[in-house]
CSV table of C-alpha atoms in Angstrom, one decimal:
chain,number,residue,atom,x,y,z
F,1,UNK,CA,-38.3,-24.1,416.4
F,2,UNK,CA,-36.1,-23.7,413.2
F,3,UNK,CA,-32.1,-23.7,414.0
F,4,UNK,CA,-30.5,-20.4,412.7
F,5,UNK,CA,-28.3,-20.9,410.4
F,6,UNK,CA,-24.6,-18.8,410.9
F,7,UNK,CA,-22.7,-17.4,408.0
F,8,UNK,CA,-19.2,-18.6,407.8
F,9,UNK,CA,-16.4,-18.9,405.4
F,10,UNK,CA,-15.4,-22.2,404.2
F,11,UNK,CA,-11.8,-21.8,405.4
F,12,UNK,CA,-13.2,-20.8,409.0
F,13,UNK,CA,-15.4,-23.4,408.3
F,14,UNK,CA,-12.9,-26.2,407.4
F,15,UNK,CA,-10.7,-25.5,410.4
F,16,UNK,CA,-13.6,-25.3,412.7
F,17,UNK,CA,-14.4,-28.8,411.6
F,18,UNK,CA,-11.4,-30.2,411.4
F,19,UNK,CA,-9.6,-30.0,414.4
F,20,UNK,CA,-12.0,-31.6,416.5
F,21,UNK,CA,-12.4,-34.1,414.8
F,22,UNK,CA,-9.0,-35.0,413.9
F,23,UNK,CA,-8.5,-34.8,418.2
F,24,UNK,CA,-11.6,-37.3,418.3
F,25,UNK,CA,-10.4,-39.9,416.0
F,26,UNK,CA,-7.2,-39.9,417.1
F,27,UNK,CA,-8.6,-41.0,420.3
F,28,UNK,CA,-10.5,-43.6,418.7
F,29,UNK,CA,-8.6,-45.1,416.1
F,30,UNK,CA,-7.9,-43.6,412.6
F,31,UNK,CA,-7.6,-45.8,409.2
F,32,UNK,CA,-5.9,-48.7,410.2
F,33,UNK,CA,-9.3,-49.7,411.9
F,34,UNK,CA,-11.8,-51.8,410.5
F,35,UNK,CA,-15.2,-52.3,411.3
F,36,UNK,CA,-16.8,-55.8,411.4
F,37,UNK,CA,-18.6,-55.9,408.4
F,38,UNK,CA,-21.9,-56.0,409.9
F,39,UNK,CA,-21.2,-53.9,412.6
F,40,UNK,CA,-21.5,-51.0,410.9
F,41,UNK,CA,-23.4,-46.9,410.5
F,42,UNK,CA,-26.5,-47.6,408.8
F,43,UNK,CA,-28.9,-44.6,407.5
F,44,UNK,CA,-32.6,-45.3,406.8
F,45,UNK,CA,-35.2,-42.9,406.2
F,46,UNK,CA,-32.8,-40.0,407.2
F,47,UNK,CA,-31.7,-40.6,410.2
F,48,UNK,CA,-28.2,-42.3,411.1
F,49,UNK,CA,-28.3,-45.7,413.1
F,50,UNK,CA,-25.8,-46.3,415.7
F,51,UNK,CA,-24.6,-49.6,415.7
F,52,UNK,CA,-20.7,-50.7,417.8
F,53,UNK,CA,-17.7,-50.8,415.2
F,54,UNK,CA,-14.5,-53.0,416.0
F,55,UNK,CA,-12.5,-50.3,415.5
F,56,UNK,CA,-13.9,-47.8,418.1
F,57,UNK,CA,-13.7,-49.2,422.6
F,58,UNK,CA,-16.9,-48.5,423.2
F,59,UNK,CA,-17.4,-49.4,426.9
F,60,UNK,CA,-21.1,-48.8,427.5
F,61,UNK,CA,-24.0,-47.6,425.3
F,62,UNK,CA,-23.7,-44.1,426.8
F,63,UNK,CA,-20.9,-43.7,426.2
F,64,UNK,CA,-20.6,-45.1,422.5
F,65,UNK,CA,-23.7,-42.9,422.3
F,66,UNK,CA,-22.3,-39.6,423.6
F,67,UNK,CA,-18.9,-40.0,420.9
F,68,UNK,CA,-21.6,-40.1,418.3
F,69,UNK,CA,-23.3,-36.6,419.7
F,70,UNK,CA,-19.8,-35.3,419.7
F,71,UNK,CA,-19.3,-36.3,415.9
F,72,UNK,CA,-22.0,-35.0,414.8
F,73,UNK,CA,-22.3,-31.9,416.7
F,74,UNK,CA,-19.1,-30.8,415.1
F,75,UNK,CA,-20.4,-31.3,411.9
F,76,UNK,CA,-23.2,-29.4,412.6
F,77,UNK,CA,-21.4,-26.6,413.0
F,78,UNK,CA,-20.6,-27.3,408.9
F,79,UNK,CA,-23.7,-28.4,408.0
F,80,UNK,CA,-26.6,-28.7,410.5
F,81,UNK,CA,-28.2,-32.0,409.8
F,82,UNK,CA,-31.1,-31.8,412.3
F,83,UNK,CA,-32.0,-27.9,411.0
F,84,UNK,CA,-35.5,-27.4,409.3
F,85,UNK,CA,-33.2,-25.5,406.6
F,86,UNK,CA,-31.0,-28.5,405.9
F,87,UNK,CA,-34.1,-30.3,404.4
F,88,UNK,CA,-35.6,-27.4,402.6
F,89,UNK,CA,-32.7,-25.9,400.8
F,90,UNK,CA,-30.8,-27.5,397.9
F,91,UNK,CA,-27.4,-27.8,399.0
F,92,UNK,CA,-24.8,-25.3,397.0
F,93,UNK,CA,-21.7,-26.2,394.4
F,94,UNK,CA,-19.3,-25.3,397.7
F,95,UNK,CA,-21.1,-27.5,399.9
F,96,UNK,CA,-20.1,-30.5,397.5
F,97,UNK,CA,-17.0,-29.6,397.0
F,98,UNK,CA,-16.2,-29.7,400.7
F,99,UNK,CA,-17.7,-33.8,400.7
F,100,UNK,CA,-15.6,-33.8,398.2
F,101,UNK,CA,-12.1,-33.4,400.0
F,102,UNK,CA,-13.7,-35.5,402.8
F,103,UNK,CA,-14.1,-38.7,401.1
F,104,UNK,CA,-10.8,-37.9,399.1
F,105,UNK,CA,-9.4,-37.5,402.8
F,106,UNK,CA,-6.9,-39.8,404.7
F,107,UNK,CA,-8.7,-40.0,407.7
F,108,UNK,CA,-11.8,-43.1,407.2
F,109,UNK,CA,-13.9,-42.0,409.5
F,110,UNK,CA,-14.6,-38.8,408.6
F,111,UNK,CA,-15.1,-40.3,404.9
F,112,UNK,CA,-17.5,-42.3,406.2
F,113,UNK,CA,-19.4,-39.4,407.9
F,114,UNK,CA,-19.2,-37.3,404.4
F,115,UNK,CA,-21.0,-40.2,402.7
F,116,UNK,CA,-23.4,-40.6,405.1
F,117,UNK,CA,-24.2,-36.9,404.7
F,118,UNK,CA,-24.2,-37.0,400.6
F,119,UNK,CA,-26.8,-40.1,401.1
F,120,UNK,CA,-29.2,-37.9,403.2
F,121,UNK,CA,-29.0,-35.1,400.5
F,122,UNK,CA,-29.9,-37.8,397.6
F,123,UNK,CA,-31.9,-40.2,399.3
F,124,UNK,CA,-36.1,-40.1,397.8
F,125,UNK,CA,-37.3,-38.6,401.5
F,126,UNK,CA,-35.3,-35.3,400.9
F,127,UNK,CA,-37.3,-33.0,399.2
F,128,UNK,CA,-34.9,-31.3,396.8
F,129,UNK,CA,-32.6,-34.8,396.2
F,130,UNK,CA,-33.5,-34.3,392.6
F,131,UNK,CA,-31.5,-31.0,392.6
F,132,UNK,CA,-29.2,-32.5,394.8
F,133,UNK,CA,-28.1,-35.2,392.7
F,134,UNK,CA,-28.5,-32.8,389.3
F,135,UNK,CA,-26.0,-30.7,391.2
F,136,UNK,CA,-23.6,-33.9,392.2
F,137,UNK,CA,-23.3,-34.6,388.4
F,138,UNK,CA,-21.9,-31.0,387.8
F,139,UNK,CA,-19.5,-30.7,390.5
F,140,UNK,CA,-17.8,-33.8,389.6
F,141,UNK,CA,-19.0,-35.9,392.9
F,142,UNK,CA,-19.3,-39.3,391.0
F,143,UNK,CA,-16.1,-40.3,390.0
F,144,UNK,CA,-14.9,-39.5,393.6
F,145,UNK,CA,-17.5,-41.7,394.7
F,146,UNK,CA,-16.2,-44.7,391.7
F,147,UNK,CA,-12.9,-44.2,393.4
F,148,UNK,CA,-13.7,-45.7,396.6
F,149,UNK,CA,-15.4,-48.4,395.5
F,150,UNK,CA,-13.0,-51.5,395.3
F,151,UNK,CA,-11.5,-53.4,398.3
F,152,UNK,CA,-8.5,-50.9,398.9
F,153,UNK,CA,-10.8,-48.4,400.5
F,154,UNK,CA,-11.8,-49.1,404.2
F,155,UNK,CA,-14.7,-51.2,405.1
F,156,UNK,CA,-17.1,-48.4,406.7
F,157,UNK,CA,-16.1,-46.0,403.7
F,158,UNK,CA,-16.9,-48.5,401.1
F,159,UNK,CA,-19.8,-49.3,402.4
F,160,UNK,CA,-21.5,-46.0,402.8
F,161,UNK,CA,-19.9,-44.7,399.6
F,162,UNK,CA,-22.2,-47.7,397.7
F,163,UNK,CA,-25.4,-46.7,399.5
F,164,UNK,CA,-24.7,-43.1,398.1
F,165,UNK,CA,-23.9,-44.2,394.5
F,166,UNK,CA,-27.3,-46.6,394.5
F,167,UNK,CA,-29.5,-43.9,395.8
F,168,UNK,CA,-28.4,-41.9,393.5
F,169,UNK,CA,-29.2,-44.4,390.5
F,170,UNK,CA,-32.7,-44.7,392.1
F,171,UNK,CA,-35.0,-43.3,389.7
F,172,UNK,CA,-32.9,-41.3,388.0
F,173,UNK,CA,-31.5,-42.6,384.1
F,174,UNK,CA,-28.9,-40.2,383.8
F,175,UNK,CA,-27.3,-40.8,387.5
F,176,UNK,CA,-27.5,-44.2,386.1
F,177,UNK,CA,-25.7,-43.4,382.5
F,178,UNK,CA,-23.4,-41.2,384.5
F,179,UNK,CA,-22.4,-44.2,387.3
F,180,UNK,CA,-22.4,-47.0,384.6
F,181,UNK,CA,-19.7,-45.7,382.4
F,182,UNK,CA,-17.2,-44.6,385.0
F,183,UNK,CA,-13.8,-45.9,384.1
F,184,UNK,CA,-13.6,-49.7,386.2
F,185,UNK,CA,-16.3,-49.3,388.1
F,186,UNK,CA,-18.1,-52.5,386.9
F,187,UNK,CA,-14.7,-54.2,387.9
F,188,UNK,CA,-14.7,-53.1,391.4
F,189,UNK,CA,-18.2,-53.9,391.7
F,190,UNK,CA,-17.5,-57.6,390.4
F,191,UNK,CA,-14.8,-58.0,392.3
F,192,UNK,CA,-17.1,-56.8,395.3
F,193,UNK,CA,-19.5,-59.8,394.8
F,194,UNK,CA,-17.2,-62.0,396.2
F,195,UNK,CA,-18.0,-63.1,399.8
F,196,UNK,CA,-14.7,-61.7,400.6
F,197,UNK,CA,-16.2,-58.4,400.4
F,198,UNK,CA,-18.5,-59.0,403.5
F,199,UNK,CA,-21.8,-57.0,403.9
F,200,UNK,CA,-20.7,-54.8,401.0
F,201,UNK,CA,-21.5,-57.3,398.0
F,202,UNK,CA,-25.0,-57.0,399.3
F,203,UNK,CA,-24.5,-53.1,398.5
F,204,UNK,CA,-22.5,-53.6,395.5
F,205,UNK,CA,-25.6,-56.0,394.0
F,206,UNK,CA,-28.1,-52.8,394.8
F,207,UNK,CA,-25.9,-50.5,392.9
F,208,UNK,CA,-26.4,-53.0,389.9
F,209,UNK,CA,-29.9,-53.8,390.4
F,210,UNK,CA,-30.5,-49.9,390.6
F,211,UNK,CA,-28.4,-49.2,387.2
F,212,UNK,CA,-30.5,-51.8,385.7
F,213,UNK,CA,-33.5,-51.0,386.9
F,214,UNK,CA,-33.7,-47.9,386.1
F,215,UNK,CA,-32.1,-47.3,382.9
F,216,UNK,CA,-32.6,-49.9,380.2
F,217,UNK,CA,-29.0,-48.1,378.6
F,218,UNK,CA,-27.2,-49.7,380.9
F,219,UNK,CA,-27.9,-52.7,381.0
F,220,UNK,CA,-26.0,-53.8,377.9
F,221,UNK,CA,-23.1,-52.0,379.3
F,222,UNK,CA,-23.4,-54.2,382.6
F,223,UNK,CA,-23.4,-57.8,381.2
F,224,UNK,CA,-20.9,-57.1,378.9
F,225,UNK,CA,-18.7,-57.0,382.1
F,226,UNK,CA,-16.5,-59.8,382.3
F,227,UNK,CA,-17.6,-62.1,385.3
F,228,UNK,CA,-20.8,-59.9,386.8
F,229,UNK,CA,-23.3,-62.3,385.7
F,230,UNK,CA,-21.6,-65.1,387.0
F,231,UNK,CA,-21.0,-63.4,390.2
F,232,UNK,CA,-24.8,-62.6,390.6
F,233,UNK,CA,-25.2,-66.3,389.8
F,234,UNK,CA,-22.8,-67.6,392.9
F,235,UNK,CA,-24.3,-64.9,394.8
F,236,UNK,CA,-27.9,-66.4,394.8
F,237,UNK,CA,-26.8,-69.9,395.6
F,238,UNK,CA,-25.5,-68.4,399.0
F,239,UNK,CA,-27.8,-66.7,402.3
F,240,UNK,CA,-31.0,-65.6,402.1
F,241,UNK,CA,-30.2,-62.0,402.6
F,242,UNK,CA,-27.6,-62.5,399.3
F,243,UNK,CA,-29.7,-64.4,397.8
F,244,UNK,CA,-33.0,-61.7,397.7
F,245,UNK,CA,-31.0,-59.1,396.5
F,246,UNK,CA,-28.6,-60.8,393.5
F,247,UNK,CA,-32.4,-62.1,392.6
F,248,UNK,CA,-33.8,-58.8,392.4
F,249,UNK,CA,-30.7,-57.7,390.4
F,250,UNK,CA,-30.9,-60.6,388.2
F,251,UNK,CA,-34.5,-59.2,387.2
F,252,UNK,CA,-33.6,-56.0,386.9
F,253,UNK,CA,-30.9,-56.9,384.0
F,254,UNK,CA,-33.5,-59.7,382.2
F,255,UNK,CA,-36.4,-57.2,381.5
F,256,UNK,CA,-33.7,-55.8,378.6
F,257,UNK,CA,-35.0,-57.3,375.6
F,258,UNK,CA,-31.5,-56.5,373.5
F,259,UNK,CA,-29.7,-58.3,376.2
F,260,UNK,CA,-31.8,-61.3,376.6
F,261,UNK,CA,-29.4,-63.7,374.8
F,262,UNK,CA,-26.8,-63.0,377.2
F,263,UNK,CA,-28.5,-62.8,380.0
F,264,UNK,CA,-30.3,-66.4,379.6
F,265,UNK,CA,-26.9,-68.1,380.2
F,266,UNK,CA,-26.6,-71.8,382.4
F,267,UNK,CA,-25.3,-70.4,385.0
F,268,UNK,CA,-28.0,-67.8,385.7
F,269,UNK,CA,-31.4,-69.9,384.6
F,270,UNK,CA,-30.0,-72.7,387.1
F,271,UNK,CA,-30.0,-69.1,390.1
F,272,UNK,CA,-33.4,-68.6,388.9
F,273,UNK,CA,-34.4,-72.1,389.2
F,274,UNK,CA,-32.7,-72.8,392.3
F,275,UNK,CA,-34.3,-70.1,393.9
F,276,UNK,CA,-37.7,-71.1,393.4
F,277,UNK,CA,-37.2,-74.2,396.0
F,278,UNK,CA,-36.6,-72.6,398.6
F,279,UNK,CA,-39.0,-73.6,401.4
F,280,UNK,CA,-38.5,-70.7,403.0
F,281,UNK,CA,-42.1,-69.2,404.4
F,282,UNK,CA,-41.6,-65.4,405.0
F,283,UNK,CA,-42.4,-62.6,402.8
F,284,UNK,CA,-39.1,-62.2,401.8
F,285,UNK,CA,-38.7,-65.8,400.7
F,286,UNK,CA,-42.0,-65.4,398.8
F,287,UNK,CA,-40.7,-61.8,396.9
F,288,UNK,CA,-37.5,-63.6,396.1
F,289,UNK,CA,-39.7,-66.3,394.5
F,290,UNK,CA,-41.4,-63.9,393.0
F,291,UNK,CA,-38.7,-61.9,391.5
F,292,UNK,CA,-37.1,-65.2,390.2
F,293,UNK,CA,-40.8,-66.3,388.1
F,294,UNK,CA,-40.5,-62.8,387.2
F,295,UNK,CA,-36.8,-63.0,385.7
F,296,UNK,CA,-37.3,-66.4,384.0
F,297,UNK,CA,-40.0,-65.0,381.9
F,298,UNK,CA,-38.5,-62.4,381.3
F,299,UNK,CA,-36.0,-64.0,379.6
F,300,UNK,CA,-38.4,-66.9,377.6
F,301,UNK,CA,-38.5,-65.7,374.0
F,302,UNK,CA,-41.2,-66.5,371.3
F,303,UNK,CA,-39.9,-69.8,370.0
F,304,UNK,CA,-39.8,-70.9,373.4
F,305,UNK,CA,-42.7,-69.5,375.9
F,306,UNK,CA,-42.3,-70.3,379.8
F,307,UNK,CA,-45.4,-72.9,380.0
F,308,UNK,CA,-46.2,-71.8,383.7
F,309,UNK,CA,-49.6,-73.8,383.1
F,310,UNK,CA,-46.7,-77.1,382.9
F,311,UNK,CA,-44.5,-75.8,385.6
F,312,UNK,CA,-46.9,-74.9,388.3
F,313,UNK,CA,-47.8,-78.9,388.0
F,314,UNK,CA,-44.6,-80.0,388.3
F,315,UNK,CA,-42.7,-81.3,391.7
F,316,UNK,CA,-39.7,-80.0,393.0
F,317,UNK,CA,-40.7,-76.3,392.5
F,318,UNK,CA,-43.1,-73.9,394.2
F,319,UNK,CA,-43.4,-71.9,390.7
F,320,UNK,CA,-47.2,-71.7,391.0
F,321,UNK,CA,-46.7,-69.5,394.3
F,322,UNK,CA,-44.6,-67.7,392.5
F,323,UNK,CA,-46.5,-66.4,389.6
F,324,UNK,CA,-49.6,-65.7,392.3
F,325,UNK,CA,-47.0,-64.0,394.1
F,326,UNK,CA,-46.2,-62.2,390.7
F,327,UNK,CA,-49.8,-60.9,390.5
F,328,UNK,CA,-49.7,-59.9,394.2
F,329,UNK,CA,-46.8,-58.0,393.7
F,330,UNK,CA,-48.8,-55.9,390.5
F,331,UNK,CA,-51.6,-54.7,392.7
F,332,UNK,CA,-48.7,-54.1,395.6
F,333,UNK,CA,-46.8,-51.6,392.8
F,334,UNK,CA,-50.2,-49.9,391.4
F,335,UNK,CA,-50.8,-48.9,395.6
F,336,UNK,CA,-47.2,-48.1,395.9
F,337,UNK,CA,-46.8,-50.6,398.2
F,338,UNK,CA,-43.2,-52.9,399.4
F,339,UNK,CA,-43.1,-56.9,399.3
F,340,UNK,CA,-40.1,-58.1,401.1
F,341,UNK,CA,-38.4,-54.5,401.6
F,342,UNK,CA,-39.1,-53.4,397.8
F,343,UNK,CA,-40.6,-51.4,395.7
F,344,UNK,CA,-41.5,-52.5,392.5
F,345,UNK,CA,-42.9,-50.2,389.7
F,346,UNK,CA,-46.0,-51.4,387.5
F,347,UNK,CA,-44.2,-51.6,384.6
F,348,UNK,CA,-41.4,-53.9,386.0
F,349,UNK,CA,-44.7,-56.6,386.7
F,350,UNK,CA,-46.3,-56.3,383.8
F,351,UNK,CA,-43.1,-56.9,381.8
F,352,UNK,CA,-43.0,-60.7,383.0
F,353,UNK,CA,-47.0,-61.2,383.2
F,354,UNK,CA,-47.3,-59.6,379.2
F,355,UNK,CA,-44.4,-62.3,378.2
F,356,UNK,CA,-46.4,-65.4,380.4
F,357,UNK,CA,-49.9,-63.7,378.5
F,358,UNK,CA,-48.3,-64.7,375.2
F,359,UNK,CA,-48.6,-68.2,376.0
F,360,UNK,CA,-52.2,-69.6,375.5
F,361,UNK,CA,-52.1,-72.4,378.5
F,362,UNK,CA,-51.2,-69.2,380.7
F,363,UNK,CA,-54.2,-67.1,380.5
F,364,UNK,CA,-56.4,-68.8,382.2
F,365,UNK,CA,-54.0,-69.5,385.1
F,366,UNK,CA,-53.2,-65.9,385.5
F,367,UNK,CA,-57.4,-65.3,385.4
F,368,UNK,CA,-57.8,-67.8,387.8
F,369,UNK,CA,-55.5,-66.3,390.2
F,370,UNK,CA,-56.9,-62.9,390.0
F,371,UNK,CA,-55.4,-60.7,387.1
F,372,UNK,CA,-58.2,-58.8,385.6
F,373,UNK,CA,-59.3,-57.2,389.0
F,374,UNK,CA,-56.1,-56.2,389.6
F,375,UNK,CA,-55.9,-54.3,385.8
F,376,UNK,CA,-58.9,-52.9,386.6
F,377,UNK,CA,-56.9,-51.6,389.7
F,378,UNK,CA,-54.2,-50.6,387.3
F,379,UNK,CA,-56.4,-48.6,384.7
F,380,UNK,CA,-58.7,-46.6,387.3
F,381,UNK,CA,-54.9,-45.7,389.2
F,382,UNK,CA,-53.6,-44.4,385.6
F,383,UNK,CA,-57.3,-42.6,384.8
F,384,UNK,CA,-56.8,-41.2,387.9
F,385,UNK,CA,-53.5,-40.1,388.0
F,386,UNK,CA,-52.6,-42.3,390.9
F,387,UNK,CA,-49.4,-42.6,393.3
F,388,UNK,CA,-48.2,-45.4,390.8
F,389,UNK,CA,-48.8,-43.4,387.7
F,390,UNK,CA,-47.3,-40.1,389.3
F,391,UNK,CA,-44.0,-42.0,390.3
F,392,UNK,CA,-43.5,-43.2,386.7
F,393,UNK,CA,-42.0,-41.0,384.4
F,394,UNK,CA,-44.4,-40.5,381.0
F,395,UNK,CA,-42.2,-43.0,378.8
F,396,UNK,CA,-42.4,-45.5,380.9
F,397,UNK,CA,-45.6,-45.5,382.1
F,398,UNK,CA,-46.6,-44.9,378.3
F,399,UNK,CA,-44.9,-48.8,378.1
F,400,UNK,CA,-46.5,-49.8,381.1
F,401,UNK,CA,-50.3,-48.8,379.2
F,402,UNK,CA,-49.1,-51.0,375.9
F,403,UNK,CA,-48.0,-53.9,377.9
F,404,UNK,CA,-51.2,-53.8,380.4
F,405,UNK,CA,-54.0,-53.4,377.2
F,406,UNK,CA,-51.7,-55.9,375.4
F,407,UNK,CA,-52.5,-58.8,378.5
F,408,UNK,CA,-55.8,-58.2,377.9
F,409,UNK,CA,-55.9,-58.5,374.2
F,410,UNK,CA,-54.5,-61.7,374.9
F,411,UNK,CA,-56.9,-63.2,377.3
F,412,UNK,CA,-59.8,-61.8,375.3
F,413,UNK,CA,-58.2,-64.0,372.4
F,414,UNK,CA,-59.8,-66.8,374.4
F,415,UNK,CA,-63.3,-67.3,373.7
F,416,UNK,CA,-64.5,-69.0,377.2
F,417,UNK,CA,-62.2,-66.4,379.0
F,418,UNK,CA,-64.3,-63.6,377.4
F,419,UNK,CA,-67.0,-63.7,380.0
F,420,UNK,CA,-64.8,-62.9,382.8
F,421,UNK,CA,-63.3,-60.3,381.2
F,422,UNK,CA,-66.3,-58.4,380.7
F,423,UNK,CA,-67.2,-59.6,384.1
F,424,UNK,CA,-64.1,-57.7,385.6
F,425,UNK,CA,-65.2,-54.8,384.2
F,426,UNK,CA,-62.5,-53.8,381.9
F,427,UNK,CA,-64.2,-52.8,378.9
F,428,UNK,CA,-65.8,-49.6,381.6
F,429,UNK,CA,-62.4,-49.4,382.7
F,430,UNK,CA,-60.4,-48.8,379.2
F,431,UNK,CA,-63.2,-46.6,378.5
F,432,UNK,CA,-62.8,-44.2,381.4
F,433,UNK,CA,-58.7,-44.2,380.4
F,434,UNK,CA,-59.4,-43.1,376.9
F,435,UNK,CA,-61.7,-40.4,378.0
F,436,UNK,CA,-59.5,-39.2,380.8
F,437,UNK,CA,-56.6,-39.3,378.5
């Protein structure tokens, strides 16, 4: 049954909520409070995870439960999250404006509630988050949000203040453009690597991987930050759940051709290196691999290919799981599948398996391992107008068409590879693209 939703005025509406909740916190503890770091709200897919916060007695699950209800039946009375019309409205100008004076607010915990609100209207689930982050741009939400990110601003804030700023970056190039270039943001987020910073250089190193992943503008912009690389760098030599995600973001900024030269510095390669002896068995062990093969070919120019024919030989390393985890991960991001909690696009796989094609000794270890099946996958999904060709936007997918037709050339180049191409059925394949196109 759909929740009506009451007219109000935003004054009536402001004072409604803010008494209340004022009372509540003051019961609780206002800003001099902080939450352990990984103790802390957590929203995925939608809905707000409860989790106990140092800074709030909670003496029993029902209770800590029941202050929760109270929270967020309050704010209900704003904004009803649990309404069928929450999710199929765009949210207005005066709706953001109101977030706006929350997370500006003196009072952390109702910041922290604000943000957790703006990440529901922008995360990929909500059906008008495109609108919704169109509209954040125009009234002005960002640079609030670039505000709170440095170590001034309360743990719980922070925190949820990041997840808002990365979703917004997700898929989007001019969030990304918008977020990249806010006056010391790239600072904060440096300084924000640091261990220091608790659970929030894990969010801080998604707000980069998202900037660089999907915008290629930005990327210059990022590594021209003094210290970010560096940071990324330490952060992979640390835990496995830092070291996944300063991987991934150390990918992200290598597929930037006009950056390559700074990106391929010591300190990083070693990362990338490091990273592919770990022993670790899991799937997330095996995507952080994976994204580390990935990055390292990336960044291998002409005069000097990445001879994964000579490194898959060699001891020490587990680089040939790796690239056989790279071409898992291309028929993973043609279904639209995760491997080890992400998504990756076709275009971001085929970056790193066009630069190993370019080297002769490769193609037949990337045949061997099962690459042509997967194109195959790859062109019927784009003659089809699959989930993976839908999610990409034209340019990019245009790319992603070059780079996969471009492997092919190459492996085609070699005569006793020739059979299985035609064998994998390829030749059919580009044939039904070109008519289909």
């Amino acid at each position: 049954m759909v929740k009506a939703v009451r007219s109000f005025s935003w004054p009536a509406c402001f004072e409604l909520f803010s008494s209340p909740l004022k009372r509540l916190v003051e019961r609780n503890g206002t800003k001099g409070s902080q939450p352990n770091s990984r103790n802390r709200h957590v929203l995925t897919s939608n809905t707000v995870e409860h989790t106990t916060e140092s800074g709030l007695d909670y003496s029993s699950l029902e209770k800590r439960n029941a202050q929760h209800d109270e929270i967020n039946s309050i704010l209900d009375q704003v904004e009803p999250m649990d309404s069928v019309s929450c999710r199929l409205y765009p949210v207005c100008s005066s709706l953001f404006a109101w977030f706006d004076a929350q997370l500006s607010g003196d009072n952390d915990l109702i910041s922290a509630i604000a943000a957790i609100r703006l990440f529901e209207k922008v995360h990929a689930v909500n059906p008008h988050h495109a609108e919704n982050k169109a509209q954040m741009l125009l009234c002005g939400v960002v640079p609030v949000l670039a505000s709170l990110v440095n170590l001034e601003t309360p743990d719980r804030v922070r925190h949820h203040v990041c997840c808002v700023l990365s979703e917004l970056a997700f898929q989007d190039a001019t969030c990304c453009f918008t977020i990249v270039n806010q006056p010391g943001l790239l600072d904060d987020l440096t300084l924000l690597l640091d261990p220091a910073a608790g659970q929030t250089q894990e969010d801080a190193a998604r707000i980069v991987n998202n900037l660089a992943a999907f915008c290629e503008h930005s990327v210059p912009i990022l590594v021209k930050c003094p210290g970010l690389l560096l940071s990324l760098a330490a952060m992979a030599a640390r835990d496995l759940d830092a070291r996944h995600i300063a991987i991934g973001a150390l990918n992200s900024l290598s597929r930037c051709g006009l950056s390559r030269p700074a990106v391929a510095v010591e300190p990083v390669l070693c990362a990338l290196a490091h990273a592919l002896e770990d022993p670790g068995e899991s799937e997330r062990h095996a995507a952080t691999r994976a994204s580390a093969a990935m990055a390292l070919a990336n960044l291998t120019g002409d005069a000097e290919p990445l001879d994964a024919h000579r490194l898959c030989r060699a001891p020490g390393n587990r680089f040939r799981e790796a690239v056989e985890g790279i071409v898992v991960l291309f028929e993973l991001s043609v279904l639209r599948r995760q491997r080890g909690g992400i998504l990756f696009r076709p275009y971001s796989v085929l970056y790193p398996l066009h630069q190993l094609c370019r080297h002769p000794p490769n193609r037949a270890l990337l045949v061997a391992m099962g690459l042509l099946p997967r194109l195959r996958l790859f062109f019927a999904a784009e003659a089809a107008g699959g989930p993976a060709a839908a999610a990409e936007r034209d340019a990019v997918r245009g790319r992603s068409l070059v780079l996969a037709i471009a492997i092919v050339d190459n492996i085609a180049a070699e005569a006793d590879l020739r059979p299985a191409v035609r064998d994998a059925g390829l030749a059919s394949a580009l044939r039904d693209l070109a008519e289909g196109a």
